[in-house]
CSV table of C-alpha atoms in Angstrom, one decimal:
chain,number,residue,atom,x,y,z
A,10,UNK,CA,-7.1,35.3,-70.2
A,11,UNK,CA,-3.9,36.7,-68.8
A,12,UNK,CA,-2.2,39.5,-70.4
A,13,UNK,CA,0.7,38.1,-72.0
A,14,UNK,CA,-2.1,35.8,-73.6
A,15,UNK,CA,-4.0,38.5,-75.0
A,16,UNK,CA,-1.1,40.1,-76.5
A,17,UNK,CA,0.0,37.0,-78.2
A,18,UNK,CA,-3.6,36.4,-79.6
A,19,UNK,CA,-3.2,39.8,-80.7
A,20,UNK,CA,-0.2,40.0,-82.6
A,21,UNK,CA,0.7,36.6,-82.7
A,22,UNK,CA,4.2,36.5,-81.1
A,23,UNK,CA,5.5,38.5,-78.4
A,24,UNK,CA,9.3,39.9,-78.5
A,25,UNK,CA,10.5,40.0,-75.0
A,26,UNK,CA,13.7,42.7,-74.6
A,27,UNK,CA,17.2,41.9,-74.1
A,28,UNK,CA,20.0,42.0,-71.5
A,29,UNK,CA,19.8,44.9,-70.2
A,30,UNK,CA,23.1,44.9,-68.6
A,31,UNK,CA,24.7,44.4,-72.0
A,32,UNK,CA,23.2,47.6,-73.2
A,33,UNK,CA,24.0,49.5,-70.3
A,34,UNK,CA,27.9,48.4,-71.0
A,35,UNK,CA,27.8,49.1,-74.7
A,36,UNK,CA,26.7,52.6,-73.6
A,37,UNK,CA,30.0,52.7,-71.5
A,38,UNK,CA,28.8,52.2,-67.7
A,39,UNK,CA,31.3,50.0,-65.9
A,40,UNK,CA,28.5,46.9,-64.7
A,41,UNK,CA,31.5,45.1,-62.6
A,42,UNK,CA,29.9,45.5,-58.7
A,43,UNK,CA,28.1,43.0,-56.7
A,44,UNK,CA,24.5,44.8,-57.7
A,45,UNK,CA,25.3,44.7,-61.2
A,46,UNK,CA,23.0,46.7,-63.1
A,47,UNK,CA,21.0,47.6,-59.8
A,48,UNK,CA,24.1,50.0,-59.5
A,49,UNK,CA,22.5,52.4,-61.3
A,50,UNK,CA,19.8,52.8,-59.6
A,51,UNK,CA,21.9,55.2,-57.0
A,52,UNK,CA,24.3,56.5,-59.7
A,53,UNK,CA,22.5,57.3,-62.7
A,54,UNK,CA,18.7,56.0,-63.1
A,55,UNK,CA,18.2,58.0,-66.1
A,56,UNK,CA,20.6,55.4,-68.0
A,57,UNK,CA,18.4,52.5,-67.0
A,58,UNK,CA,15.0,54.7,-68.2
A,59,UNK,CA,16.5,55.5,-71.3
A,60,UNK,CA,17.9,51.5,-71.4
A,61,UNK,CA,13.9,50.5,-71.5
A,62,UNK,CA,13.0,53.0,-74.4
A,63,UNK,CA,15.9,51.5,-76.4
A,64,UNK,CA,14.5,47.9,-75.9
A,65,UNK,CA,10.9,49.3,-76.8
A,66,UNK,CA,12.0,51.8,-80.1
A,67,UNK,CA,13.9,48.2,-81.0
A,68,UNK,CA,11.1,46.4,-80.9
A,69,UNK,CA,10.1,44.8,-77.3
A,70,UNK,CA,6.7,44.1,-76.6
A,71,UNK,CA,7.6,43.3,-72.8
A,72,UNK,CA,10.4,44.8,-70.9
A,73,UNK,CA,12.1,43.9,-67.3
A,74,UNK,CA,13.4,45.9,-64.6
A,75,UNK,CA,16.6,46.5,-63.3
A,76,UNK,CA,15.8,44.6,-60.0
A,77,UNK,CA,17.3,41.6,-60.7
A,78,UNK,CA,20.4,41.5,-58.4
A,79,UNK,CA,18.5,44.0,-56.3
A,80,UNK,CA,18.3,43.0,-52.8
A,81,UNK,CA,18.2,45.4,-49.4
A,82,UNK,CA,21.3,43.1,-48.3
A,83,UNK,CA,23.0,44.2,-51.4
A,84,UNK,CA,21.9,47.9,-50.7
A,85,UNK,CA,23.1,48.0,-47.3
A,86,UNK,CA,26.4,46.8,-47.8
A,87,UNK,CA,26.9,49.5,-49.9
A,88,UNK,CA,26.0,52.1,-47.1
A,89,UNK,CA,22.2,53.0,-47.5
A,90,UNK,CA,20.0,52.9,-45.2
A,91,UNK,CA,17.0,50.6,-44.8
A,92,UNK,CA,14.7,54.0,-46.4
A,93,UNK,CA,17.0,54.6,-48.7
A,94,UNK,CA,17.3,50.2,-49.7
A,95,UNK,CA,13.8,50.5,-50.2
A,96,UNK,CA,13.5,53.0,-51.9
A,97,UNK,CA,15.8,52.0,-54.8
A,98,UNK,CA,14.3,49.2,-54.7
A,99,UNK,CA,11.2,50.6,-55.7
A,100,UNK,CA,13.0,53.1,-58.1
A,101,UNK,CA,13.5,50.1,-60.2
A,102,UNK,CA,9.9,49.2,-60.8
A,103,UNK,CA,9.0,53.1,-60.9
A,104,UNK,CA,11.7,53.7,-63.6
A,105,UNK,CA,10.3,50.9,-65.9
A,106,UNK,CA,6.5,52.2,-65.7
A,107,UNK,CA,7.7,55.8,-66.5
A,108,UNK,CA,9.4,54.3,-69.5
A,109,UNK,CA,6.5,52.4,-70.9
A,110,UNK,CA,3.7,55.2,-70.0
A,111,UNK,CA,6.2,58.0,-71.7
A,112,UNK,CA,6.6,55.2,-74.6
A,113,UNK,CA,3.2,54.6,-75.3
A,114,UNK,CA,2.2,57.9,-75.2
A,115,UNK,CA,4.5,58.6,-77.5
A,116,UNK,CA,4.1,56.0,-80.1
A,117,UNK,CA,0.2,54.8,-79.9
A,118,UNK,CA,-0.9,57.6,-82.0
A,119,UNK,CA,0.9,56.4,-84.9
A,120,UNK,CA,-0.2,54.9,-88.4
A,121,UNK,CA,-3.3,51.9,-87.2
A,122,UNK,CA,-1.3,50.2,-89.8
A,123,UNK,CA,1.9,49.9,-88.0
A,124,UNK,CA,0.6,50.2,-84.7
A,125,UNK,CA,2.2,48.3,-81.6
A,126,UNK,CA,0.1,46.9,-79.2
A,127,UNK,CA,0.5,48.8,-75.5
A,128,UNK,CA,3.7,46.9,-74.3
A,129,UNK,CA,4.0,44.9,-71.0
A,130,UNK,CA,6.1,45.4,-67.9
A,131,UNK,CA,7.4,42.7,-66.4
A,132,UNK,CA,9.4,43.1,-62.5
A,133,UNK,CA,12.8,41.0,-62.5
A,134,UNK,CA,12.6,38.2,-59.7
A,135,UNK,CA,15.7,37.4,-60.2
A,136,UNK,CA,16.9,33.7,-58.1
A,137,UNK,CA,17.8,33.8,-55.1
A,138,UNK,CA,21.6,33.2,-55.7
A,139,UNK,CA,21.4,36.3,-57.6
A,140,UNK,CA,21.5,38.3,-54.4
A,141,UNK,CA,25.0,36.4,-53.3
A,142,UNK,CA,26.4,37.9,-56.4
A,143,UNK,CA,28.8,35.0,-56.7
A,144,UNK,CA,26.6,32.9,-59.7
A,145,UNK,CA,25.4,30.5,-57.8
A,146,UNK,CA,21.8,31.0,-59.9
A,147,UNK,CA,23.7,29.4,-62.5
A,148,UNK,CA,24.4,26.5,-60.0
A,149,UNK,CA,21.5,26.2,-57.8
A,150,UNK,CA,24.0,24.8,-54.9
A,151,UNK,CA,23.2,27.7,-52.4
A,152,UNK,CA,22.4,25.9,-48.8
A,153,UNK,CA,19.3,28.4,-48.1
A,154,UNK,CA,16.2,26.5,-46.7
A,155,UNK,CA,12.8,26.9,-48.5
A,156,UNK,CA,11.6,28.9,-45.6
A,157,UNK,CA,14.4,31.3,-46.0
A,158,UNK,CA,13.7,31.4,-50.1
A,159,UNK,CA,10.0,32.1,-49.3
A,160,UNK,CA,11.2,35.2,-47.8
A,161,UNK,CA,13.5,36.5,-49.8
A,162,UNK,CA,11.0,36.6,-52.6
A,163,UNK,CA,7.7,37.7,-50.9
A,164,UNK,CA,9.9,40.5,-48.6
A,165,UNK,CA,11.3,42.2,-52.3
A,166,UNK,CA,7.2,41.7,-54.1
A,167,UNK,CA,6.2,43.1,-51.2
A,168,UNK,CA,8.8,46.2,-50.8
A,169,UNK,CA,8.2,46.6,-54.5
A,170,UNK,CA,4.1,46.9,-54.2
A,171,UNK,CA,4.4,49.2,-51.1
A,172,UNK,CA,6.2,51.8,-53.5
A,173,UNK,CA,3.8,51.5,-56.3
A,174,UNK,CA,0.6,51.7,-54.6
A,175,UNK,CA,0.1,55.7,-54.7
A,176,UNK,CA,1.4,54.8,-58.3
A,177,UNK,CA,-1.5,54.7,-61.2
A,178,UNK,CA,0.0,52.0,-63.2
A,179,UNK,CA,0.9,48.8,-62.0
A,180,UNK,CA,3.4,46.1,-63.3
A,181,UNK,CA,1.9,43.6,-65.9
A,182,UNK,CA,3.9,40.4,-64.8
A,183,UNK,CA,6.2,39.5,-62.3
A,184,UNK,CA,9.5,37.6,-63.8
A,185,UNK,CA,11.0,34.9,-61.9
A,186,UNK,CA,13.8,34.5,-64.3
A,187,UNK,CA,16.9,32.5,-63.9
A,188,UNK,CA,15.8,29.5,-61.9
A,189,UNK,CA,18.2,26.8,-61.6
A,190,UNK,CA,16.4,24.5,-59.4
A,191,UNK,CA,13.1,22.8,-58.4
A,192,UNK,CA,13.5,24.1,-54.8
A,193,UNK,CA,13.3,27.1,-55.6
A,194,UNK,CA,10.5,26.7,-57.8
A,195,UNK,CA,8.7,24.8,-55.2
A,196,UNK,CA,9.6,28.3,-53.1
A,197,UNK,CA,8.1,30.7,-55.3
A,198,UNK,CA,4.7,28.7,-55.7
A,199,UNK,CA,4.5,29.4,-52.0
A,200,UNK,CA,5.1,33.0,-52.5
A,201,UNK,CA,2.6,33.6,-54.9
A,202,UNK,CA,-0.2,32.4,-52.5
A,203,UNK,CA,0.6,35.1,-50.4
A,204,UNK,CA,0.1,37.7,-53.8
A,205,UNK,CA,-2.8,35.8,-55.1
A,206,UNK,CA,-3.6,39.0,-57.7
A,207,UNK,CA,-0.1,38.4,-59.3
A,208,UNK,CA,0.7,36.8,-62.8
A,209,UNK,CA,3.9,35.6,-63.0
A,210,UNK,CA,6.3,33.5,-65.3
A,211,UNK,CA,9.1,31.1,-64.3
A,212,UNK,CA,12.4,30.2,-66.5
A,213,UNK,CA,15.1,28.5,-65.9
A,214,UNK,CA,18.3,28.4,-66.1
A,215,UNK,CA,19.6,25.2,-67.6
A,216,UNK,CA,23.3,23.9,-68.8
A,217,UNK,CA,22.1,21.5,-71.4
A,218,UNK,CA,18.6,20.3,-73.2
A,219,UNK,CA,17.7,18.3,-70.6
A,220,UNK,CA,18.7,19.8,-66.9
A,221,UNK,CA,18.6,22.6,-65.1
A,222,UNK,CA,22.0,24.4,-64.0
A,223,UNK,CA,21.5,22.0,-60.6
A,224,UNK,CA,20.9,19.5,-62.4
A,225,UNK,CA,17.2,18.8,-61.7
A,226,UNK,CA,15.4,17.6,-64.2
A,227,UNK,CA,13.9,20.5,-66.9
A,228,UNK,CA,11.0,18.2,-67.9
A,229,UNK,CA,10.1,17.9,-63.7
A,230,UNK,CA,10.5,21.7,-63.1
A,231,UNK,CA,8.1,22.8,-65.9
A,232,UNK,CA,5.5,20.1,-65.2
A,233,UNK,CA,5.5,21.2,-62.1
A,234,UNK,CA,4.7,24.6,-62.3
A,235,UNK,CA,2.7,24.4,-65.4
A,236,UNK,CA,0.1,23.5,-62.7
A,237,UNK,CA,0.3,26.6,-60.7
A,238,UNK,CA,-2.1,28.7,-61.8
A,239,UNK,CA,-0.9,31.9,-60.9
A,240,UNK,CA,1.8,31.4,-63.7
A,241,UNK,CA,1.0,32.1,-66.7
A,242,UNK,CA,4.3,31.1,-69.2
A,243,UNK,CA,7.0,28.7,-68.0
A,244,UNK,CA,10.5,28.5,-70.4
A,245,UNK,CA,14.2,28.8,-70.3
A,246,UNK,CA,16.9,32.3,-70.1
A,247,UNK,CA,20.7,32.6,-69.7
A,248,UNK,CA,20.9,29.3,-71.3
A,249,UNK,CA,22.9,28.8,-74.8
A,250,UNK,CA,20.7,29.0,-77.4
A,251,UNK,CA,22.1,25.5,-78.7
A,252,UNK,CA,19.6,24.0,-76.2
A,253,UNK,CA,16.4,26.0,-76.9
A,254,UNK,CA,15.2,23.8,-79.4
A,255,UNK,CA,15.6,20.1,-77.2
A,256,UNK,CA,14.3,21.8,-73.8
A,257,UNK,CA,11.2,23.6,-76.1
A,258,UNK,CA,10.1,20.3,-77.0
A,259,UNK,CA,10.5,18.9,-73.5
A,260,UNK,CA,8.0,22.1,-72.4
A,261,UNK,CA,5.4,23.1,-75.2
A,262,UNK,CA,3.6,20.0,-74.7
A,263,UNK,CA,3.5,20.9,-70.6
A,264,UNK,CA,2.7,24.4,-71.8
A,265,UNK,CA,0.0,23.5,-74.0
A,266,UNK,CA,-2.0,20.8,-71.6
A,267,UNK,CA,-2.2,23.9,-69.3
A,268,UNK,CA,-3.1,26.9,-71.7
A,269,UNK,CA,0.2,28.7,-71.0
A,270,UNK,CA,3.1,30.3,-73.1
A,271,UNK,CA,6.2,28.7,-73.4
A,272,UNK,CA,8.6,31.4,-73.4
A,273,UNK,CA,12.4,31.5,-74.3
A,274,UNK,CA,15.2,34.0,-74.0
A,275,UNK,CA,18.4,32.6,-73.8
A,276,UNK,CA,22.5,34.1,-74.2
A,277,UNK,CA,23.7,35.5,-77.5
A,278,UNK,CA,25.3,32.2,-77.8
A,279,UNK,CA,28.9,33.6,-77.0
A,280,UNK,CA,31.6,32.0,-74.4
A,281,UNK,CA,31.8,32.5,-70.5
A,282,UNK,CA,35.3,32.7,-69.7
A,283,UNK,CA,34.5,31.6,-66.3
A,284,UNK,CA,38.3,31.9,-64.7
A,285,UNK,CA,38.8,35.4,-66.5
A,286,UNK,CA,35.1,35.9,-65.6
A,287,UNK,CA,34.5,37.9,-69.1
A,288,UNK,CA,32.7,36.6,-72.3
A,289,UNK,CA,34.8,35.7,-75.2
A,290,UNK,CA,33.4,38.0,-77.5
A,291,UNK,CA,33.0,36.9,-81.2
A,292,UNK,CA,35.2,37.9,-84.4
A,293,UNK,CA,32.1,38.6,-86.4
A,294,UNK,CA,29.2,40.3,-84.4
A,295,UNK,CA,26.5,40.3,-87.6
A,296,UNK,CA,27.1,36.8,-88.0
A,297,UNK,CA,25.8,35.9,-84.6
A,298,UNK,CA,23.0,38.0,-84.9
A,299,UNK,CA,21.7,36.5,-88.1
A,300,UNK,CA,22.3,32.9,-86.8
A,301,UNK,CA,20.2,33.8,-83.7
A,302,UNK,CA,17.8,35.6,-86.0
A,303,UNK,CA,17.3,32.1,-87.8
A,304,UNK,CA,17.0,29.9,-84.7
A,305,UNK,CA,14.4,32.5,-83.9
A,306,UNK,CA,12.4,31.3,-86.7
A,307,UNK,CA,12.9,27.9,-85.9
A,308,UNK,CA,12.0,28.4,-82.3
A,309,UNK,CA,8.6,30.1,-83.6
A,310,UNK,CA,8.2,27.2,-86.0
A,311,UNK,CA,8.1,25.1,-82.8
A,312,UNK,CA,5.6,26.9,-81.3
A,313,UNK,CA,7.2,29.3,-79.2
A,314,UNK,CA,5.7,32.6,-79.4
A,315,UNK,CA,7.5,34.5,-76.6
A,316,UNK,CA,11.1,34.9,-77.7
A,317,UNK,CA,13.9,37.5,-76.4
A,318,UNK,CA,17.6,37.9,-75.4
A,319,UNK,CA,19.1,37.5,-72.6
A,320,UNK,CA,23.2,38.2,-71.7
A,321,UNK,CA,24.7,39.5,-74.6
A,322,UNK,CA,21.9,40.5,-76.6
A,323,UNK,CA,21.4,43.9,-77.5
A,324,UNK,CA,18.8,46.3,-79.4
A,325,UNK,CA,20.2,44.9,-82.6
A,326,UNK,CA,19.4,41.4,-81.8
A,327,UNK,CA,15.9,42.3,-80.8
A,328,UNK,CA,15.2,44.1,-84.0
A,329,UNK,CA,16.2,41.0,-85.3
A,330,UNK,CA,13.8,39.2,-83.3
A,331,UNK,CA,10.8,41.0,-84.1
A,332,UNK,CA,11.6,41.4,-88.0
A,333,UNK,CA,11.9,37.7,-88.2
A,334,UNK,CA,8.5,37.1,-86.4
A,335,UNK,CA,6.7,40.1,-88.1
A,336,UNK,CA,7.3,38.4,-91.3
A,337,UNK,CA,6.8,34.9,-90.4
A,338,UNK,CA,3.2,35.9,-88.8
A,339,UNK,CA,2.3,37.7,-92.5
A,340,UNK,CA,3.6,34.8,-94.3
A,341,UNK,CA,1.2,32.7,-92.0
A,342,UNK,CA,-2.0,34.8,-92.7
């Protein structure tokens, strides 16, 4: 049984963190460059470390790097080197296992009775379009050939091992997050072959309750790789939560024919401005947060057991998240 599995068997849920580029702005760090959070990596790592410890003290059961938008393209048009590309790279995946060891440490000697289980870390993979720092992961209308996808992916695993293999602790699952189309689904099955020890989970990016942000067809895209065995969830982020609940019921069934976890962490559920290119932030913040802690509990209710935040969502929604699920998995017993 994979671990993600074992941890839901466990506890019964599994909170997954939140958008970690949101926290890093509340905290005052100015996000607006191509590498987006990645730009920390070079100018203050510590931010991102302490980022992941916020997510965990809040409640996350699996956290994700800060390689999302990390690509050695993006590095080297900043200046660095290829050695120096790589190694940032690699800082991101080191930063997020020095946050969970130091964590766990920390914390797993508390009252059995409250106890968390040993929390999972979980490497960004983020799309492809990603890298062009231009959204087009939220279109899936990039011209790249599968070929060229297949490398992008494996070339960034394969950086990202190479720096973590003096390292004693290695990621838990790899995160192909923010898919917006079955070509590049089709791309990443091909790159797991090549890392057949590798766990993974794939969701997508979609702009309604039935399609993916290219359009493809959500039902197509998690059918397909709910047959990969390699993957062990399939669900949907950076999507409005008004769509959870339609493209759940599209995917548990997949999910459940195949013994995997359908997983969903979408938006806070506030505007895109897409022509200011800023969110349209909301007049009552705790309102939000209690309406997406109640379609929390109707997610669960569903049957989706792996639930987190993506854009937007911060340590206080997370909290939200696991409160909500702590209780309805007593009220269950």
């Amino acid at each position: 049984m994979d671990c993600l599995s074992i941890l839901i068997n466990q506890q019964g849920f599994c909170v997954i963190d939140g958008g970690l580029a949101t926290l890093l702005e509340l905290h005052g760090h100015n996000l607006k460059d191509e590498l987006w959070s990645a730009k920390l990596l070079y100018e203050n790592p510590q931010a991102i470390k302490n980022a992941h410890l916020e997510y965990l003290d809040s409640g996350a059961d699996v956290i994700i790097s800060s390689s999302y938008q990390a690509s050695l393209k993006g590095f080297f048009k900043k200046g660095f080197s290829e050695d120096q590309s790589k190694t940032l790279l690699g800082l991101s995946a080191e930063l997020i296992l020095e946050a969970r060891n130091e964590w766990w440490t920390k914390n797993q000697s508390k009252d059995p009775n409250t106890q968390r289980i040993r929390p999972l870390v979980a490497i960004s993979m983020g799309a492809f379009g990603a890298s062009l720092a231009d959204g087009s992961e939220f279109r899936g209308d990039y011209s790249a050939t599968e070929e060229e996808l297949v490398e992008y992916h494996s070339e960034k695993i394969e950086l990202i091992l190479n720096k973590l293999k003096n390292n004693d602790t290695k990621p838990d699952l790899w995160a192909f997050e923010t898919i917006p189309c079955l070509k590049e689904l089709q791309a990443i099955t091909k790159v797991l072959l090549k890392f057949p020890t590798l766990k993974a989970w794939i969701s997508f990016s979609c702009k309604d309750g039935k399609s993916t942000c290219s359009g493809d067809s959500f039902e197509k895209c998690v059918e397909f790789a709910c047959k990969i065995d390699q993957i062990v969830a399939v669900g949907v982020n950076c999507t409005s939560p008004e769509y959870i609940s339609e493209l759940a019921d599209i995917g548990l069934p997949f999910c459940k024919n195949e013994n995997k976890n359908f997983i969903a962490y979408p938006n806070s559920g506030e505007k895109w401005d897409a022509e200011e290119k800023k969110w349209i932030h909301s007049e009552n913040p705790q309102e939000d947060i209690d309406t997406f802690a109640r379609n929390t509990e109707l997610w669960y209710e569903k049957g989706v057991k792996a639930i987190g935040g993506c854009c937007q969502t911060n340590t206080t929604h997370i909290n939200s998240i696991r409160t909500v699920l702590s209780l309805k998995q007593r009220t269950n017993k």
